[in-house]
CSV table of C-alpha atoms and ligand atoms in Angstrom, one decimal:
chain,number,residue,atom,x,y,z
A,260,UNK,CA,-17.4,9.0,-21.0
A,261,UNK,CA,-18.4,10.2,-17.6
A,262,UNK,CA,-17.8,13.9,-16.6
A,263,UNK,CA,-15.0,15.6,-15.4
A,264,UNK,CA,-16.1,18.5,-13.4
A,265,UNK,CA,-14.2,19.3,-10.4
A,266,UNK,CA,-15.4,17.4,-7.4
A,267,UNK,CA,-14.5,17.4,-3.8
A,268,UNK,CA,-11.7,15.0,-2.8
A,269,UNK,CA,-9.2,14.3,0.1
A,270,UNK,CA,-5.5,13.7,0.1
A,271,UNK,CA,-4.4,10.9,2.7
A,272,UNK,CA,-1.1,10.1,3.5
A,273,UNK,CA,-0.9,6.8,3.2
A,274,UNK,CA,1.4,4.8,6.0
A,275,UNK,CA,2.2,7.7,7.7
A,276,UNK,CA,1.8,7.8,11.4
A,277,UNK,CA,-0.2,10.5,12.4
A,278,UNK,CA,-3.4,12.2,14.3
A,279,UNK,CA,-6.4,11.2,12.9
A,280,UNK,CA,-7.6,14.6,12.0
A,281,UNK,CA,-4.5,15.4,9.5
A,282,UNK,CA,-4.5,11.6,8.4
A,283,UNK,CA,-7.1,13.3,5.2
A,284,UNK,CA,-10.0,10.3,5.2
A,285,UNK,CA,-12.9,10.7,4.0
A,286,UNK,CA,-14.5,12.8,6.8
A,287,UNK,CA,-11.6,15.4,5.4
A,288,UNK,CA,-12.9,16.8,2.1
A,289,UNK,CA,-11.8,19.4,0.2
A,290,UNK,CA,-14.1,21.4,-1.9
A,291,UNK,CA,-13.0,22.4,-5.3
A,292,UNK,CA,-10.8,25.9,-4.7
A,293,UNK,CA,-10.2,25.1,-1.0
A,294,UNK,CA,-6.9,24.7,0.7
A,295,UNK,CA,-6.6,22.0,3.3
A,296,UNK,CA,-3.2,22.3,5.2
A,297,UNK,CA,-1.9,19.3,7.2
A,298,UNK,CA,0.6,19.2,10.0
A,299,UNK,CA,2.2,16.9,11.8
A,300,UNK,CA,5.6,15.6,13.9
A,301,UNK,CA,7.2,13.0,11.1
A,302,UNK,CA,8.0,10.3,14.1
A,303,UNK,CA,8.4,6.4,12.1
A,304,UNK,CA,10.8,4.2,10.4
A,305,UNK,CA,12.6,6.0,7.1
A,306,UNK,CA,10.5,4.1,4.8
A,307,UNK,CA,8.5,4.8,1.2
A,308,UNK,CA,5.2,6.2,1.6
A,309,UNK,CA,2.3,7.7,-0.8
A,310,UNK,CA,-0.6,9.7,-1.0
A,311,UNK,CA,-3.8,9.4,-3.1
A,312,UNK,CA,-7.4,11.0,-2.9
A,313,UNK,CA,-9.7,9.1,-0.5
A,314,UNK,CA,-13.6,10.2,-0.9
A,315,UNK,CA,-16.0,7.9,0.1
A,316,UNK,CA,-16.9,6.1,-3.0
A,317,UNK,CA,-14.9,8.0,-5.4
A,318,UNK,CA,-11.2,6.6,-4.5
A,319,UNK,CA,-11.1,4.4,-7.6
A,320,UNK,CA,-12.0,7.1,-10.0
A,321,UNK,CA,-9.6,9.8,-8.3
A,322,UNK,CA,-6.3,7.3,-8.0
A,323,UNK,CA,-7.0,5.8,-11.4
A,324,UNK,CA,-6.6,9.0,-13.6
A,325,UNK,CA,-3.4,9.6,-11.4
A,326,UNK,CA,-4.0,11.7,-8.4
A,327,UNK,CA,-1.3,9.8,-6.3
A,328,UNK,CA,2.2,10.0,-5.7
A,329,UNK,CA,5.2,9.2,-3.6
A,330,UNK,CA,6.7,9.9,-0.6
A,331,UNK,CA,9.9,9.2,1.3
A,332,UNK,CA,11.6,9.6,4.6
A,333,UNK,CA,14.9,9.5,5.0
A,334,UNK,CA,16.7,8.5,7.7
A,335,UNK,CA,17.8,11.3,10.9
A,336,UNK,CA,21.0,12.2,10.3
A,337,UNK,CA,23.6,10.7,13.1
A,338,UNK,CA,21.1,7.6,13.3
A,339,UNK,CA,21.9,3.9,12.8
A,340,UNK,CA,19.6,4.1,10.5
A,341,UNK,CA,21.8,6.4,8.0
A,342,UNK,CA,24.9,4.3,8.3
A,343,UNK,CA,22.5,1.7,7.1
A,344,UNK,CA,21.2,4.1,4.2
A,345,UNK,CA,25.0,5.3,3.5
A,346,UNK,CA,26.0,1.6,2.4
A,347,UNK,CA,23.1,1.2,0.4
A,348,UNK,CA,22.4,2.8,-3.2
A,349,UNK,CA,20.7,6.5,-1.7
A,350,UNK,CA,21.3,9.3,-5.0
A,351,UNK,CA,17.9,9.9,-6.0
A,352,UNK,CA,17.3,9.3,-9.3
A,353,UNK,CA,20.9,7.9,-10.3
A,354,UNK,CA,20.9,5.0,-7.9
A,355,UNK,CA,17.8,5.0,-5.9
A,356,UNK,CA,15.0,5.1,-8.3
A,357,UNK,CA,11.3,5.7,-7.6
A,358,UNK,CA,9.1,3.5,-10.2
A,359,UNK,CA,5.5,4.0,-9.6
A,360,UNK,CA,3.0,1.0,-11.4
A,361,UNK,CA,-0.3,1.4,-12.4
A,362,UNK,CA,-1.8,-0.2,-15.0
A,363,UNK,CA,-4.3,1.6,-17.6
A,364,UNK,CA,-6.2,1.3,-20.5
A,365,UNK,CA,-6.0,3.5,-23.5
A,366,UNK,CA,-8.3,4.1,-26.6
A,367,UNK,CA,-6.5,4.2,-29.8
A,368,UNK,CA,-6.0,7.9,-30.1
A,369,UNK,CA,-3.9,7.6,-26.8
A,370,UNK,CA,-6.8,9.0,-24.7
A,371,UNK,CA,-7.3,6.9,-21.2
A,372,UNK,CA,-10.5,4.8,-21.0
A,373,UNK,CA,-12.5,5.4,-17.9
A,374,UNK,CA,-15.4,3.3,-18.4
A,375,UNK,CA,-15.1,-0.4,-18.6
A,376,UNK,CA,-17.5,-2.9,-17.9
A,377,UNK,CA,-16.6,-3.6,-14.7
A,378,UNK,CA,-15.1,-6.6,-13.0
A,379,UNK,CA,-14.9,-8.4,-9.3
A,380,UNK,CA,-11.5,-6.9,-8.4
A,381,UNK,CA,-12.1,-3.7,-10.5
A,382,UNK,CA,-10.4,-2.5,-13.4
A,383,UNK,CA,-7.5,-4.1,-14.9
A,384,UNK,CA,-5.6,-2.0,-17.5
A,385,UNK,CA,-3.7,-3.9,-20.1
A,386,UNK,CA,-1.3,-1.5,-20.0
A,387,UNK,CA,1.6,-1.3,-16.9
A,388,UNK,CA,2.7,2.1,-17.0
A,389,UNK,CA,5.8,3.2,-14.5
A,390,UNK,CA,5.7,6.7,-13.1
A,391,UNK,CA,3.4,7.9,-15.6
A,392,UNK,CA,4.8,6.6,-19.4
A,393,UNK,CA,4.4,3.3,-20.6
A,394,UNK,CA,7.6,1.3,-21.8
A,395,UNK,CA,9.7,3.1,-19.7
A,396,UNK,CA,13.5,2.4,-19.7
A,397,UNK,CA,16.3,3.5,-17.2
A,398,UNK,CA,19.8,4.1,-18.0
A,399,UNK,CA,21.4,2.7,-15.0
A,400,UNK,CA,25.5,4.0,-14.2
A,401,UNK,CA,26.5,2.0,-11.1
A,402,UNK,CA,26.9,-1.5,-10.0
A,403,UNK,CA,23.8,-1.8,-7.7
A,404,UNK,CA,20.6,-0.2,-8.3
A,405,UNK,CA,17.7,0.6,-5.7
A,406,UNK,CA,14.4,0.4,-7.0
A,407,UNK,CA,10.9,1.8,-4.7
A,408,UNK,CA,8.0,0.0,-6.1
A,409,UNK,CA,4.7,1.2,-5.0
A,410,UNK,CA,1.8,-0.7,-6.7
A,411,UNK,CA,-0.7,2.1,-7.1
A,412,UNK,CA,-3.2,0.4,-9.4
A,413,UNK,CA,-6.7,-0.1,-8.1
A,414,UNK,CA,-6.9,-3.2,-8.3
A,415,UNK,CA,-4.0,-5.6,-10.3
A,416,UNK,CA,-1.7,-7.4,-8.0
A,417,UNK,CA,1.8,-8.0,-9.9
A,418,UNK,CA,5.3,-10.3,-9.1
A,419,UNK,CA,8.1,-8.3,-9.9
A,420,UNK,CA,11.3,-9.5,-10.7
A,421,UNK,CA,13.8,-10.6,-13.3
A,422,UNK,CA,13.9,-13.8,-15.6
A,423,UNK,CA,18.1,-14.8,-15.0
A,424,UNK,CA,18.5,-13.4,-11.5
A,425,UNK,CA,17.1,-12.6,-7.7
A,426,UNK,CA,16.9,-9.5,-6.1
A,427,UNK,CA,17.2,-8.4,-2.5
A,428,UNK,CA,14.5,-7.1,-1.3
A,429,UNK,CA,15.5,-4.7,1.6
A,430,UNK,CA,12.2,-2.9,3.0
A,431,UNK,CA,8.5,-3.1,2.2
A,432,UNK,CA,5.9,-0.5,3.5
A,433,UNK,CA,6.6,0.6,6.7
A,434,UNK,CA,10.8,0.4,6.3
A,435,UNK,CA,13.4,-1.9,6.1
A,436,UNK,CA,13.0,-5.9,6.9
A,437,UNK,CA,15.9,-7.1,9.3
A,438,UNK,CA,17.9,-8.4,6.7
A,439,UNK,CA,18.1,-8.0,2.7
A,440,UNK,CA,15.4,-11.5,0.9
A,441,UNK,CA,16.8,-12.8,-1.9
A,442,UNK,CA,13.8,-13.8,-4.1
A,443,UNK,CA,13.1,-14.3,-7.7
A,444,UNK,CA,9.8,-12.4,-7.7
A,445,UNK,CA,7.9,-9.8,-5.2
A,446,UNK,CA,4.1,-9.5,-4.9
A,447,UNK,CA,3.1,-6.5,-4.8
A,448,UNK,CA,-1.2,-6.0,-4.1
A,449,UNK,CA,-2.7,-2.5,-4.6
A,450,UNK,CA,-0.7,-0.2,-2.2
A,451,UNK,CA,2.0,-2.0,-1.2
A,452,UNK,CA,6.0,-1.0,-1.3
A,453,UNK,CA,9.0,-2.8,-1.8
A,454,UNK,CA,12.7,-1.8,-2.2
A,455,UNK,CA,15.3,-4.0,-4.4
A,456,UNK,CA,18.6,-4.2,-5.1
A,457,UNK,CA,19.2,-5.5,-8.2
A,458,UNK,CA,23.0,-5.7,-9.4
A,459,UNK,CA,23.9,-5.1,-13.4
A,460,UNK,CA,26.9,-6.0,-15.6
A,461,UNK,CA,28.4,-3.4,-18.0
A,462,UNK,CA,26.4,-3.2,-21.3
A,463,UNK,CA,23.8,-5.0,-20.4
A,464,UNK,CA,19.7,-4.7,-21.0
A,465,UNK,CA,17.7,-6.5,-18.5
A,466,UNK,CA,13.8,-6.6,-18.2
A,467,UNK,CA,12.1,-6.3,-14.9
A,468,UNK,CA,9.2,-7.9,-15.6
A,469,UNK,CA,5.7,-8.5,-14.1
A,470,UNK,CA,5.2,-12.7,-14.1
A,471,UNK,CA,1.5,-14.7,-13.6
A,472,UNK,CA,1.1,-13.6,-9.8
A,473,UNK,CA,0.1,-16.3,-7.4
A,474,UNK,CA,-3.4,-15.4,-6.2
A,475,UNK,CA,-3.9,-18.2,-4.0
A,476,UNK,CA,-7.0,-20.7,-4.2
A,477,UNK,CA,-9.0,-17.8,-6.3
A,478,UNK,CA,-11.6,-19.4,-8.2
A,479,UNK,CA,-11.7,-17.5,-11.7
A,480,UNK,CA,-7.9,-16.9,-11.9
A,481,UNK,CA,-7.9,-15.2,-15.6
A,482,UNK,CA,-10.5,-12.9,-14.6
A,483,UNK,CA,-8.1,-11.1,-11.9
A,484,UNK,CA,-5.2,-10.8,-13.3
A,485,UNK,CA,-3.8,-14.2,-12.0
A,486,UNK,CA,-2.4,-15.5,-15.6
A,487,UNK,CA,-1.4,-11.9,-16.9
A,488,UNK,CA,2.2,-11.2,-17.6
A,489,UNK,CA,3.6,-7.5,-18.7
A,490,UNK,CA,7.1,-6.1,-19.6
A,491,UNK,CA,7.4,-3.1,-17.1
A,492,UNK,CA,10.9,-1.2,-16.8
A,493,UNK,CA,13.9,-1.6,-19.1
A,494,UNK,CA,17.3,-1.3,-17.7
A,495,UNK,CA,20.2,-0.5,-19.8
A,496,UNK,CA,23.3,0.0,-18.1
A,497,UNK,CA,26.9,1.9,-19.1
A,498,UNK,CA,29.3,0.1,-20.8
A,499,UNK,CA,31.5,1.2,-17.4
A,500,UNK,CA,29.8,1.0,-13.9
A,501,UNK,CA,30.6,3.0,-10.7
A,502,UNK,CA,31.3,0.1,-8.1
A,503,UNK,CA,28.8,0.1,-5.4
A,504,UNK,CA,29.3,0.0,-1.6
A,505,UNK,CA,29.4,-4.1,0.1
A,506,UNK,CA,25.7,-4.2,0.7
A,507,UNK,CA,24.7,-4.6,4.4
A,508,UNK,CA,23.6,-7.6,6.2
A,509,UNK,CA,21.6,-6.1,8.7
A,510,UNK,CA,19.2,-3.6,8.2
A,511,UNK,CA,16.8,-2.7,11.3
A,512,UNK,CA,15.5,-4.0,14.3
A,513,UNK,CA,12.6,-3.1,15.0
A,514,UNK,CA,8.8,-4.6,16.6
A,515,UNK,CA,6.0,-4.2,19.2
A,516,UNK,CA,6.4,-8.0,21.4
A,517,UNK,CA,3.7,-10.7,20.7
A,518,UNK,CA,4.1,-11.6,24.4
A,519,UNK,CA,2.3,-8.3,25.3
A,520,UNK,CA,-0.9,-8.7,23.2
A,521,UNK,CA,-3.4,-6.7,25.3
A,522,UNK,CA,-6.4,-7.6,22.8
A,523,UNK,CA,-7.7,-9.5,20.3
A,524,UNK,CA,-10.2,-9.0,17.0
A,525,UNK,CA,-10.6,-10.9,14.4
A,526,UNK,CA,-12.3,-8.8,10.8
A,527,UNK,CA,-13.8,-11.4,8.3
A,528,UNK,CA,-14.0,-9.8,4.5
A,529,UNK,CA,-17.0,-10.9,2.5
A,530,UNK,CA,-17.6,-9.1,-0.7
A,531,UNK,CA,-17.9,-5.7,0.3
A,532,UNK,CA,-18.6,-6.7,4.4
A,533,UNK,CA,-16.1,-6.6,7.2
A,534,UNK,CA,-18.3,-9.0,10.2
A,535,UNK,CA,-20.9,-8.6,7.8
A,536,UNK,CA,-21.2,-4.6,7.8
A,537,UNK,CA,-20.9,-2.2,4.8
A,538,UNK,CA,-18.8,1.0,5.9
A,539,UNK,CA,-21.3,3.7,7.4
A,540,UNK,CA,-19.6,7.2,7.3
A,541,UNK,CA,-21.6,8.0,10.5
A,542,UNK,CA,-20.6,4.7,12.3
A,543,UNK,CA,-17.2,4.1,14.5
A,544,UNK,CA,-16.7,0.1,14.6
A,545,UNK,CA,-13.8,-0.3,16.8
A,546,UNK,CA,-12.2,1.8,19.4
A,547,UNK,CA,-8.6,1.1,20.3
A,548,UNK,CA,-7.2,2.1,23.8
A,549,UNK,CA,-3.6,4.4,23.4
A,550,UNK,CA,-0.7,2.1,24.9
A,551,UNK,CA,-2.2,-1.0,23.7
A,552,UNK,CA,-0.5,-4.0,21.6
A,553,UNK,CA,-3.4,-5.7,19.5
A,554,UNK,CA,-3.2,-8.9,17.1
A,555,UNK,CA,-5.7,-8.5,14.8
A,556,UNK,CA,-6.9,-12.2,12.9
A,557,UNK,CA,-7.9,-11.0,9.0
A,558,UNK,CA,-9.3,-13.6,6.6
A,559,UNK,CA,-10.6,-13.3,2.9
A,560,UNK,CA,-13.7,-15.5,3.2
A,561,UNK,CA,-14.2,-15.3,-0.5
A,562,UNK,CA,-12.4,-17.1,-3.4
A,563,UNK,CA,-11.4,-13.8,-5.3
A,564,UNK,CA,-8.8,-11.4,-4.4
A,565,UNK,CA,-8.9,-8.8,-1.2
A,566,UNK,CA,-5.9,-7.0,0.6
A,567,UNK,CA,-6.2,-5.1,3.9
A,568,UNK,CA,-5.2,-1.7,4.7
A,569,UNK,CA,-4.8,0.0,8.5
A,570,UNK,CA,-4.2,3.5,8.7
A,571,UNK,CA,-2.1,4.9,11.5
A,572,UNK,CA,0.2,1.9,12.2
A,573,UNK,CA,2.8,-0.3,10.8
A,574,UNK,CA,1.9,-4.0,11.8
A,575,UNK,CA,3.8,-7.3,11.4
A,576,UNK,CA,2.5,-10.1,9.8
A,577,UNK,CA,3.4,-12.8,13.1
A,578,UNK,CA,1.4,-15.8,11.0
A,579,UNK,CA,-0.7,-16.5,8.3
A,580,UNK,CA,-3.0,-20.2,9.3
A,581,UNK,CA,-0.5,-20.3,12.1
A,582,UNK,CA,2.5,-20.7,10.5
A,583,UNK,CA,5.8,-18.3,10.0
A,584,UNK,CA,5.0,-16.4,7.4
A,585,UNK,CA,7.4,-16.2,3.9
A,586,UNK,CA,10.7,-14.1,4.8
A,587,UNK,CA,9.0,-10.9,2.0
A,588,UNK,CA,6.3,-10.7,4.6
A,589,UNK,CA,8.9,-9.9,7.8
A,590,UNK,CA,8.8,-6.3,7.5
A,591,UNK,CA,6.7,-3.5,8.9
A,592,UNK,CA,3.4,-3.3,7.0
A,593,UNK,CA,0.2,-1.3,6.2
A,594,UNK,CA,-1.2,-3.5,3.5
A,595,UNK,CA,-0.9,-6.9,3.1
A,596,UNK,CA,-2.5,-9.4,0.4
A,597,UNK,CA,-5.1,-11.9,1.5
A,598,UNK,CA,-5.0,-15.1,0.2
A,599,UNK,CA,-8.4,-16.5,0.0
A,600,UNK,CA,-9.8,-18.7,3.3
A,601,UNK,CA,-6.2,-18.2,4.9
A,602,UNK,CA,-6.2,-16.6,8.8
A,603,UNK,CA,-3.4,-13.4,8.5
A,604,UNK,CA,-2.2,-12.4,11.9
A,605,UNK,CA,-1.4,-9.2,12.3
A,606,UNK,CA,0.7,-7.3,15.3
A,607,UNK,CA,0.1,-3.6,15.6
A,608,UNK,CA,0.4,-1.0,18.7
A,609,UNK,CA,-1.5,1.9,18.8
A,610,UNK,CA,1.3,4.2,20.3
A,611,UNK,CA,-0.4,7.8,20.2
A,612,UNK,CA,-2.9,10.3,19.0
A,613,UNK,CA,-5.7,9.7,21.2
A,614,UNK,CA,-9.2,11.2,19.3
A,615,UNK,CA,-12.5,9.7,20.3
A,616,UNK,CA,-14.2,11.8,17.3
A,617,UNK,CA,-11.7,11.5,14.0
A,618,UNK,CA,-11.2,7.8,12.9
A,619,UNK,CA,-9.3,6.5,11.1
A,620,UNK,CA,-9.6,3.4,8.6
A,621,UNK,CA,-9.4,0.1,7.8
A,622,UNK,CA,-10.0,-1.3,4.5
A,623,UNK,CA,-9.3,-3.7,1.3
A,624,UNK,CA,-7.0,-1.4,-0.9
A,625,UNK,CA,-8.6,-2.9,-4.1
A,626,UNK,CA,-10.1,0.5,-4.8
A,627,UNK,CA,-13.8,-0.5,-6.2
A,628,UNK,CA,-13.7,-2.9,-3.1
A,629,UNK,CA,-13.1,0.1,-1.2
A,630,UNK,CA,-16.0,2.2,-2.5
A,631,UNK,CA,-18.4,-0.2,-2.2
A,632,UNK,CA,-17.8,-0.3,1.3
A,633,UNK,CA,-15.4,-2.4,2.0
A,634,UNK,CA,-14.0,-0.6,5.1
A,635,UNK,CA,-14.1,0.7,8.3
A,636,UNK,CA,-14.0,3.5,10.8
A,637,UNK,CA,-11.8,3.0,14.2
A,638,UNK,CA,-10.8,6.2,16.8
A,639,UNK,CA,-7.7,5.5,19.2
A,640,UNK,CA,-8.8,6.9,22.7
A,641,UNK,CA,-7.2,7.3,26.1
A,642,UNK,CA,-8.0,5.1,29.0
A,643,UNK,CA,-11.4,5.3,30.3
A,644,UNK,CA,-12.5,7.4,27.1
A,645,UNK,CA,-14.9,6.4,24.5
A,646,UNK,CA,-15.8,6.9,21.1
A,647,UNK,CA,-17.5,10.2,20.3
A,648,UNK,CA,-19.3,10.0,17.2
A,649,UNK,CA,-20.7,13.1,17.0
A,650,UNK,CA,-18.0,14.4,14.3
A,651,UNK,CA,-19.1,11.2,11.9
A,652,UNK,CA,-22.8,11.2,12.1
A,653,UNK,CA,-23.2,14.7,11.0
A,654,UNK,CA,-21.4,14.1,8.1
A,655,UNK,CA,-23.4,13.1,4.6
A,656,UNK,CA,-23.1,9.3,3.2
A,657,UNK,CA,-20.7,8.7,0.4
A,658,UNK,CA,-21.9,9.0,-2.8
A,659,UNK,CA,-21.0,6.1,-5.6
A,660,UNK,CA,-20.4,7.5,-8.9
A,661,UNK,CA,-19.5,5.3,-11.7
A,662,UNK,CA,-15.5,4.8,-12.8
B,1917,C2O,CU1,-4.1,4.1,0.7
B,1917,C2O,CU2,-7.2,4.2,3.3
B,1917,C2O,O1,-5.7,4.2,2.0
B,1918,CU,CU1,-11.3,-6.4,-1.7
């Protein structure tokens, strides 16, 4: 078993819009005893966030044995956002349920394993635990029930859903799509959110359930997950339901406008490479200019799983190999999954914050992935400014300590 002294870590608030210095990368450690205080102006789309640990090289470790958790923004009051909210199921807990997933692995006396042999995506548990406890159940009392999924394993990618009937999917990372998806099963990679409606009859027991996910054109399916399958929640609801509201048709509007894209990059992943560089903590690979609407072309060039995170803004995913992408995929977003050999077009702005020293990052959200150096550094600047890495190159390299 490998220690568990305290170490440094970092808390970063994961989809939140934010300056780079309280966005807690891992240029922002905190040593064991410190305080680190963050501030900032909450200024985005009601949506459901997280937060997790993010030291170079030791993200995997931190997030599996649980350092994450979630967080969510609520709509201003007086908005058209909260009528929205007010017709959908919004009493935490009763109707609006947080289920966090994470899958794990546990030795027989119940004591989690942290050492396994390792594998290309990471570690897969064979275990799917939901906000902490495995076969987890929710007594549901009303018609219509709201479930926030955050995927916050490190590495399994699941399709949530329900053997006899759809769900409407309402909002993935960065807040509510336009209008409610009905779909029979959600993908969810390392990261990513979702909210679901799901609607019950009295008395009955339901099983949302994790199918085979579709990978894409991976070439060892059973050895990432691709042909795994896991009971996940239980829902048992009252023999007598309280009726819910009419659930909306539209939901937000919302998007930066393709017509305005200012510039253009494209970021090739190649086993733990973006363009064929490992992340350097000392080196800034992209500066952005404040006020600018980029599309950013992302493509797994390998045949096993990646995803791709950006910190600081919500994109859109405009096309994936050119075409419209599936309705799930119409939403804000900070992570998306990555097919393997398919071009993912992403939207973004980058609105505010100007920094030319703290970056932020861009990465796969596959945790080991991550570690290894599958990421990079990028400072938003004002016009005419440019990156300062000063801040960055007198900080140490990551260290890689085993799982
Ligand atoms: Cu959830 Cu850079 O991370
Ligand atoms: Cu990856």
């Amino acid at each position: 078993m490998t220690n568990d002294l305290p170490e440094s870590t970092s808390t970063h608030w994961h989809g939140m819009h934010l300056p780079a210095e309280m966005d807690g990368g891992p240029h922002q450690m905190i040593e064991p005893g410190e305080t680190w205080r963050a501030e900032w102006v909450v200024d985005q789309a009601p949506c459901t966030l997280w937060y997790h640990p993010h030291p170079h090289g030791a993200t995997e470790r931190h997030v599996y044995r649980g350092l994450a958790g979630m967080f969510w923004l609520d709509p201003a009051a007086g908005s058209e956002q909260a009528d929205v909210q007010a017709q959908l199921p919004h009493t935490y807990g009763v109707d609006d349920i947080p289920l966090v997933i994470a899958d794990k692995s546990f030795h027989d006396a119940g004591e989690l394993i942290i050492d396994d042999g390792g594998n290309e995506v990471g570690f897969l548990g064979d275990v799917v635990t939901v906000n902490g406890v495995a076969g987890a159940r929710l007594d549901v009392s009303t018609q219509w029930v709201r479930l926030r999924i955050l995927n916050a394993s490190t590495a399994r990618t699941y399709a949530l859903g329900f053997a006899d009937r759809h769900v409407l999917m309402i909002a993935s990372d960065g807040g509510m799509l336009r209008s409610p998806v009905r779909t029979g099963r959600v993908r969810l990679s390392p990261a990513e959110r979702a909210e679901v409606l799901v609607e019950l009859q009295p008395g009955e027991e339901l099983m949302l359930h994790s199918f085979e996910p579709d990978l894409g054109r991976v070439a060892a399916p059973f050895a990432v997950g691709a042909n795994d399958s896991f009971d996940v929640l239980r829902l048992r609801a009252a023999g007598e339901l309280a009726p819910s509201a009419e659930m909306p048709e539209r939901l937000a509007s919302f998007g930066p406008d393709a017509s305005a894209v200012a510039v253009r990059r494209r970021f090739e992943l190649q086993g733990r490479t973006i363009n064929g560089r490992r992340m350097e903590m000392s080196r800034i690979d992209e500066t952005m200019v404040v006020g600018t609407t980029e599309l950013w072309t992302v493509r797994n060039m390998d045949l096993s799983p990646h995803n791709f995170h950006v910190h600081d803004v919500q994109f859109e995913v405009v096309a994936i190999d050119g075409d419209t992408p599936p309705a799930e995929l119409g939403g804000r977003k900070d992570t998306v999954y990555l097919e393997p050999h398919r071009d993912y077009e992403l939207l973004m702005r980058f609105q505010d914050y100007t920094d030319p020293q703290w970056p932020y990052m861009y990465h796969c959200h596959l945790l080991r992935h991550e570690d290894e150096g599958l990421m990079g550094q990028f400072v938003v600047v004002a016009p005419g400014e440019e990156a300062d890495p000063s801040l960055v190159s007198g900080h140490e390299h990551g260290r890689n300590p085993p799982l």
